PDB file of C-alpha atoms and ligand atoms in Angstrom:
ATOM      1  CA  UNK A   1      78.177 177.196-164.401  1.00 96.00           C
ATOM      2  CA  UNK A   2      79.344 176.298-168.006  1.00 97.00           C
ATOM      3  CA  UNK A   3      76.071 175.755-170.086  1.00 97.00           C
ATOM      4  CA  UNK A   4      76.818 173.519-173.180  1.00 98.00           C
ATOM      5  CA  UNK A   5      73.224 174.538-175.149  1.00 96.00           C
ATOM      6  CA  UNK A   6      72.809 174.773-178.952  1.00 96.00           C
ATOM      7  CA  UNK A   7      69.408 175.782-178.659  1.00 94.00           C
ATOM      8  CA  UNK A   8      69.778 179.546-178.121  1.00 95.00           C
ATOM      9  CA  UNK A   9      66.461 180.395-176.619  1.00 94.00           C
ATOM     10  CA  UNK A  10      66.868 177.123-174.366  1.00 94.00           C
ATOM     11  CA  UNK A  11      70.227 178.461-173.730  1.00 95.00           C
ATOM     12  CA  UNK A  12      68.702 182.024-172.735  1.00 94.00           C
ATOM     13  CA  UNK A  13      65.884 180.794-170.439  1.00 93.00           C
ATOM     14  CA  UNK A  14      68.527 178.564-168.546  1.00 95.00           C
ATOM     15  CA  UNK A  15      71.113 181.955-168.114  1.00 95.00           C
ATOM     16  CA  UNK A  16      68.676 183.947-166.900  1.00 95.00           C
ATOM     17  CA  UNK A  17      67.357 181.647-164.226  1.00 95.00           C
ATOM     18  CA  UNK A  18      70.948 180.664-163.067  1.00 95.00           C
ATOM     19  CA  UNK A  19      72.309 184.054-163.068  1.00 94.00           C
ATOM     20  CA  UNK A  20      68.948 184.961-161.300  1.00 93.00           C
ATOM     21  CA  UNK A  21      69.873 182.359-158.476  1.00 90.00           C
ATOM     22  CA  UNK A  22      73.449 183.637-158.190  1.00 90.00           C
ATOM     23  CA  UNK A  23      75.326 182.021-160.382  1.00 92.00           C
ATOM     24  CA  UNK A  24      77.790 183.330-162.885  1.00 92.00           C
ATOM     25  CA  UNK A  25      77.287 181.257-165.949  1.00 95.00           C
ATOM     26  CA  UNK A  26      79.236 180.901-168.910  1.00 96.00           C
ATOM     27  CA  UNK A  27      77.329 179.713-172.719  1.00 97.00           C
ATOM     28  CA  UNK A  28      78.871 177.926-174.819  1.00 97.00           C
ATOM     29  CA  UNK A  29      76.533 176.634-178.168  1.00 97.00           C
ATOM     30  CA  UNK A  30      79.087 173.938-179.701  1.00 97.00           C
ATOM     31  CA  UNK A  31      81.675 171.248-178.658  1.00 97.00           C
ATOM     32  CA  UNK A  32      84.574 173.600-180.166  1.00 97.00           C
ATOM     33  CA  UNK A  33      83.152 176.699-177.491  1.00 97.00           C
ATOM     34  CA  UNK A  34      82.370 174.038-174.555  1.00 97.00           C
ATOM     35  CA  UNK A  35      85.878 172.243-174.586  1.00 96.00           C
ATOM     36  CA  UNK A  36      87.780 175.765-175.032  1.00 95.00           C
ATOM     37  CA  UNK A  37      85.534 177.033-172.068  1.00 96.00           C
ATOM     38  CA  UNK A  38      86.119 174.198-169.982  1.00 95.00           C
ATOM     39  CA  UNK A  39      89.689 173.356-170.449  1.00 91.00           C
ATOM     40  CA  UNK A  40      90.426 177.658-169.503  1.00 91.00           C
ATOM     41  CA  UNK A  41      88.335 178.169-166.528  1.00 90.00           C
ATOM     42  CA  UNK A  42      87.560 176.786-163.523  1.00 89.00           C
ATOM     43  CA  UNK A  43      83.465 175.564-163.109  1.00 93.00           C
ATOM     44  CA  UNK A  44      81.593 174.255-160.139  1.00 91.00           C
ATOM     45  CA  UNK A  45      79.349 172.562-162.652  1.00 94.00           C
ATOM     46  CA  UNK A  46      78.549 172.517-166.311  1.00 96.00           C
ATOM     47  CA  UNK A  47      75.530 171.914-167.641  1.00 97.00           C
ATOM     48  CA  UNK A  48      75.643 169.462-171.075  1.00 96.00           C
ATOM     49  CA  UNK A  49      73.519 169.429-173.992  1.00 94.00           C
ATOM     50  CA  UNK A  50      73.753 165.818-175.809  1.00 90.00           C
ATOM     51  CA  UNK A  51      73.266 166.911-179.852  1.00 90.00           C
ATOM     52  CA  UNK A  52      75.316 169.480-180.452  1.00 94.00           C
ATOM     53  CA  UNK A  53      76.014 170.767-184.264  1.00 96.00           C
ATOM     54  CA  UNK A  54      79.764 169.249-184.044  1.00 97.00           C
ATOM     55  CA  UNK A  55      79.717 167.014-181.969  1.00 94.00           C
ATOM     56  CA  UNK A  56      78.000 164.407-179.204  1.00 90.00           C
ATOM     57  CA  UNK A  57      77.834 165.856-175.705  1.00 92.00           C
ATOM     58  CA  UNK A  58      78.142 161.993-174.462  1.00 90.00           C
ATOM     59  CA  UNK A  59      81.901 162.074-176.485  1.00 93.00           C
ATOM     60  CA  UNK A  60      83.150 165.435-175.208  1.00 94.00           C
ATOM     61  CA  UNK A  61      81.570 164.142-171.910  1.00 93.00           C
ATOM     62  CA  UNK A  62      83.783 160.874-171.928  1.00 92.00           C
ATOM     63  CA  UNK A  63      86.875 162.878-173.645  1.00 93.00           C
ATOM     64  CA  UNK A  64      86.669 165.171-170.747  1.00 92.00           C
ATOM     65  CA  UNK A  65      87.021 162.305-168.054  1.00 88.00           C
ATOM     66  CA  UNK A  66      89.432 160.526-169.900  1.00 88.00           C
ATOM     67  CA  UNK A  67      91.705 163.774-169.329  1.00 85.00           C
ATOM     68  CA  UNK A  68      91.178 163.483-165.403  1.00 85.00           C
ATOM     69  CA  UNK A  69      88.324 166.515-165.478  1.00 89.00           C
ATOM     70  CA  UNK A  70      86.360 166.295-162.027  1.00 87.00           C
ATOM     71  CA  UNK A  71      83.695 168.769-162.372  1.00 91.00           C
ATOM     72  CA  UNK A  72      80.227 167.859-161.557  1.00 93.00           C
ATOM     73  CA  UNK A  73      78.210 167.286-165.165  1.00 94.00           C
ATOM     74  CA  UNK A  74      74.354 167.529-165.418  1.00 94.00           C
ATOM     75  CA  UNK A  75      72.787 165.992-168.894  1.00 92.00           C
ATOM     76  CA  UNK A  76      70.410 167.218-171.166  1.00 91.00           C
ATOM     77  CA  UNK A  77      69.023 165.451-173.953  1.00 83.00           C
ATOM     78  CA  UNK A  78      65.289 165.507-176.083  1.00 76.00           C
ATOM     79  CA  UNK A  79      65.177 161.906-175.893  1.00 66.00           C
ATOM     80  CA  UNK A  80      63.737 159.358-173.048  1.00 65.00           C
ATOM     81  CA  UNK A  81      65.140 156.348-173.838  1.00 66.00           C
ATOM     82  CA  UNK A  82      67.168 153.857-170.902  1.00 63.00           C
ATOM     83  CA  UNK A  83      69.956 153.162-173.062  1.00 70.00           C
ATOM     84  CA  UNK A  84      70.594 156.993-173.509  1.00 69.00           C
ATOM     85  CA  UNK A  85      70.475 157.502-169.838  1.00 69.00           C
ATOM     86  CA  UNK A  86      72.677 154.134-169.677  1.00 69.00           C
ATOM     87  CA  UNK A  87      75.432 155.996-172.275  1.00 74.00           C
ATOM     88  CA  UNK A  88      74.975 158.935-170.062  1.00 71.00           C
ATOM     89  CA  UNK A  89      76.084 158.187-167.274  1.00 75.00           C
ATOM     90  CA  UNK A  90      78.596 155.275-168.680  1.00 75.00           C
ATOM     91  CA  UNK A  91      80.391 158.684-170.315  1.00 80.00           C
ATOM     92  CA  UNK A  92      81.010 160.787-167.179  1.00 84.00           C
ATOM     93  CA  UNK A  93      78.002 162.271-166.432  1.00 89.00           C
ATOM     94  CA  UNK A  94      76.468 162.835-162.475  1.00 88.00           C
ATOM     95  CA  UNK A  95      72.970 163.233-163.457  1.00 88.00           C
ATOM     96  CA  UNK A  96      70.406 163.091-165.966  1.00 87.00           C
ATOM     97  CA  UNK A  97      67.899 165.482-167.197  1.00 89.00           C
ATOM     98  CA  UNK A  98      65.411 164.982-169.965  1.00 88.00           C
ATOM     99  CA  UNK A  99      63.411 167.984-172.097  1.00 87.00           C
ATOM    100  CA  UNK A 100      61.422 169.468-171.695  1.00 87.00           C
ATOM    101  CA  UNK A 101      62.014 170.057-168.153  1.00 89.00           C
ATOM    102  CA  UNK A 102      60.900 172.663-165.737  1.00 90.00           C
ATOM    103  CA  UNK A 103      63.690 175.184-164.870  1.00 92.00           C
ATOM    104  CA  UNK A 104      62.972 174.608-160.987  1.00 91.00           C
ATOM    105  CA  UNK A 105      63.667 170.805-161.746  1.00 92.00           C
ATOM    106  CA  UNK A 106      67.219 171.773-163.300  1.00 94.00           C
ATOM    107  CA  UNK A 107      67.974 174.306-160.283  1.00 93.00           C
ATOM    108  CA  UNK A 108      67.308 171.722-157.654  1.00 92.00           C
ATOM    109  CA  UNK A 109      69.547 169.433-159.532  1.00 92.00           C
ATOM    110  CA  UNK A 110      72.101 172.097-159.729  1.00 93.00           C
ATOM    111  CA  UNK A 111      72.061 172.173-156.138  1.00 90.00           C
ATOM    112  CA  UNK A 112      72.385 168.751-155.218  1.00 88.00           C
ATOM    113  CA  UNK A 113      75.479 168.552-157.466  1.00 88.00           C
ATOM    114  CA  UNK A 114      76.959 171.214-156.554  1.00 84.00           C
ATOM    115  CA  UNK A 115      76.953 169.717-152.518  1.00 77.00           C
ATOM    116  CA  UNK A 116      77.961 166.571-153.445  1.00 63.00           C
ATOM    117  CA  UNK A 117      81.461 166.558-154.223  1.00 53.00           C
ATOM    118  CA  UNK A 118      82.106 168.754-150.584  1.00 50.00           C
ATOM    119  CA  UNK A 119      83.099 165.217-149.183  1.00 50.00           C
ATOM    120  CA  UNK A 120      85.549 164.270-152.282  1.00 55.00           C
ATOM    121  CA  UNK A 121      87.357 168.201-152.360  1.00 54.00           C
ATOM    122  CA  UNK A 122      90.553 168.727-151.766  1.00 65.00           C
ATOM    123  CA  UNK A 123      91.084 168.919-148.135  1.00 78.00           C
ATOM    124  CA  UNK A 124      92.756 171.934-146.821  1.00 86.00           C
ATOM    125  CA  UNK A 125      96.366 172.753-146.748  1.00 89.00           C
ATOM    126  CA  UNK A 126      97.913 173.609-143.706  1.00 92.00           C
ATOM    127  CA  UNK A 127     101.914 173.964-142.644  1.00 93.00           C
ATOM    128  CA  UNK A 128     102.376 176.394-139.883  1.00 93.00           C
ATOM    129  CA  UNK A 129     100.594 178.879-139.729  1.00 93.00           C
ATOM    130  CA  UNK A 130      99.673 178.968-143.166  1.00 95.00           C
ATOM    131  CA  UNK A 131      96.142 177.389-144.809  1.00 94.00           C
ATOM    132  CA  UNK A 132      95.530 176.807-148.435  1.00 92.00           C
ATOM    133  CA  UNK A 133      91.949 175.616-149.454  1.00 87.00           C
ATOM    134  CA  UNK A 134      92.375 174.281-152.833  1.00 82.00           C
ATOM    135  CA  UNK A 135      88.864 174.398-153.623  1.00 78.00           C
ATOM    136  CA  UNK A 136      88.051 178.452-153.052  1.00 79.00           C
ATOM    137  CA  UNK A 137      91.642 179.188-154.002  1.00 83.00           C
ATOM    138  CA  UNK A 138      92.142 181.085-150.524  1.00 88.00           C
ATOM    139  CA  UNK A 139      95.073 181.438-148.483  1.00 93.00           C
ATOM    140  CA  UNK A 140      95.440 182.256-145.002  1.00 94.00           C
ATOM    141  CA  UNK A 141      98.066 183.355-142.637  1.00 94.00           C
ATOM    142  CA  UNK A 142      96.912 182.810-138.851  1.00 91.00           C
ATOM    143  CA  UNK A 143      93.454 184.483-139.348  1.00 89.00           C
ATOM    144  CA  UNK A 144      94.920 186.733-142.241  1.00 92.00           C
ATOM    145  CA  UNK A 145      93.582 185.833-145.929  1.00 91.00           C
ATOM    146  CA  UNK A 146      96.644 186.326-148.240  1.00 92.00           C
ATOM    147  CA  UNK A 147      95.687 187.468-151.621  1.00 91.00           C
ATOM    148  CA  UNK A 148      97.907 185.948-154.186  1.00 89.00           C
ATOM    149  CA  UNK A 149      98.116 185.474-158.017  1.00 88.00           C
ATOM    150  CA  UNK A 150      96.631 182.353-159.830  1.00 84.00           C
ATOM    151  CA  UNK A 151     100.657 181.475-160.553  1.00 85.00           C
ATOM    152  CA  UNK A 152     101.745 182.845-156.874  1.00 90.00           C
ATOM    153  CA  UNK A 153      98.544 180.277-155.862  1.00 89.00           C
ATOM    154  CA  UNK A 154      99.990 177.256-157.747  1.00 88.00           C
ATOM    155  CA  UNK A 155     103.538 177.611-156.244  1.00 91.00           C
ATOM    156  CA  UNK A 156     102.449 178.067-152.395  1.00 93.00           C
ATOM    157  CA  UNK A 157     100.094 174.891-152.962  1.00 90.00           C
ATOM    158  CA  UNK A 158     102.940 172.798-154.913  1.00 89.00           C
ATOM    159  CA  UNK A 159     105.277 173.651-152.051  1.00 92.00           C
ATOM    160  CA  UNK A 160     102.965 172.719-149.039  1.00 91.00           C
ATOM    161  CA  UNK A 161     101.390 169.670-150.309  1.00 87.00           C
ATOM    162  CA  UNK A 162     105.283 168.963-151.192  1.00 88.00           C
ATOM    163  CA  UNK A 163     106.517 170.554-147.390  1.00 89.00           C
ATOM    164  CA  UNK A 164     108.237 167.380-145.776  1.00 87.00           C
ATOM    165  CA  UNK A 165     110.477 167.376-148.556  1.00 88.00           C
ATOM    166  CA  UNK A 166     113.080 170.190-150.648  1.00 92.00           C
ATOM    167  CA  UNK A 167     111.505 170.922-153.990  1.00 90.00           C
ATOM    168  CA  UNK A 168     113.996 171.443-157.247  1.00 90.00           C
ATOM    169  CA  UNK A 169     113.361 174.298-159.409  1.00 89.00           C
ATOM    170  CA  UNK A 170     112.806 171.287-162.268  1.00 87.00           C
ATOM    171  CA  UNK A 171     109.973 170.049-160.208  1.00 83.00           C
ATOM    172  CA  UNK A 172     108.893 173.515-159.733  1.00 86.00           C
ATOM    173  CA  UNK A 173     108.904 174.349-163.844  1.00 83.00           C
ATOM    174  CA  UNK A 174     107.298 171.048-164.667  1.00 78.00           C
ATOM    175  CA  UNK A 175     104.349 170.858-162.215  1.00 77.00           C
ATOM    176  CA  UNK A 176     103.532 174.792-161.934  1.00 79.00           C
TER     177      UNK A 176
HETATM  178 CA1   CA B 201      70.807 170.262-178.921  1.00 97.79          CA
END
């Protein structure tokens, strides 16, 4: 989980809880920190503050789409208003939570967005005997798992989802 939270001891309570229920979370206290964090790692979910000292999370929120970014985002903001929740979700955002909320609340949230997209992952690879699941980044040979490097990863996946067909190096250099 990437939690986008200026307020450090809101930031601090929500860690603790997540990392509590067994998940490995990430803080991140301004735009500059959340787009760096988000853009270099891989989250199943990231957790948005709307006033941030920089920036709006409803722009990074919207900037983030724009550029094709599919994880699941859960909204925080202080205020109550419809047309906040409106801009909200208009930006990007899956869900909508408003402080002060209880931590529970935000968990069960959490979970429910974290099942959702199982129907809109990547389905899983397979040529042969091989089997690529996009969305653990696992590999498989017969019953086998194959452990392979994030780059060793990218190739394999390029080449199967590409395996009808002979791939150039170009293509290779340019998509991987
Ligand atoms: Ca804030």
């Amino acid at each position: 989980v990437l939690v986008v939270e200026d307020d450090i001891p809101l930031a601090t309570i929500l860690e603790r809880g997540l990392v509590e229920d067994g998940y490995a979370v990430d803080l991140a206290h301004r735009v500059v920190d959340a787009r760096h964090s988000a853009q270099s790692n891989e989250y199943d979910i990231v957790v948005l503050d709307l006033g941030l000292p920089d920036g709006n999370g409803l722009d990074l929120c919207a900037e983030l789409r724009a550029d094709g970014y599919a994880v699941p985002i859960l909204m925080l903001t202080a205020r109550d208003s419809l047309s906040d929740k409106v801009s909200g979700l208009d930006s990007g955002a899956d869900d909508y939570l408003t402080k002060p909320f209880d931590y529970p609340e935000l968990a069960a949230r959490l979970r429910a967005l974290v099942r959702r997209p199982a129907d809109a992952r990547t389905p899983v690879l397979e040529v042969g005997e091989l089997k690529l699941d996009p969305a653990s980044r696992r590999v498989w040979l017969g019953a086998i798992v194959v452990p392979l490097t994030s780059r060793e990863f990218s190739l394999l996946e390029y080449l199967m989802i590409h395996s009808a067909a002979v791939v150039s190096r170009t293509d290779l250099l340019e998509h991987v």
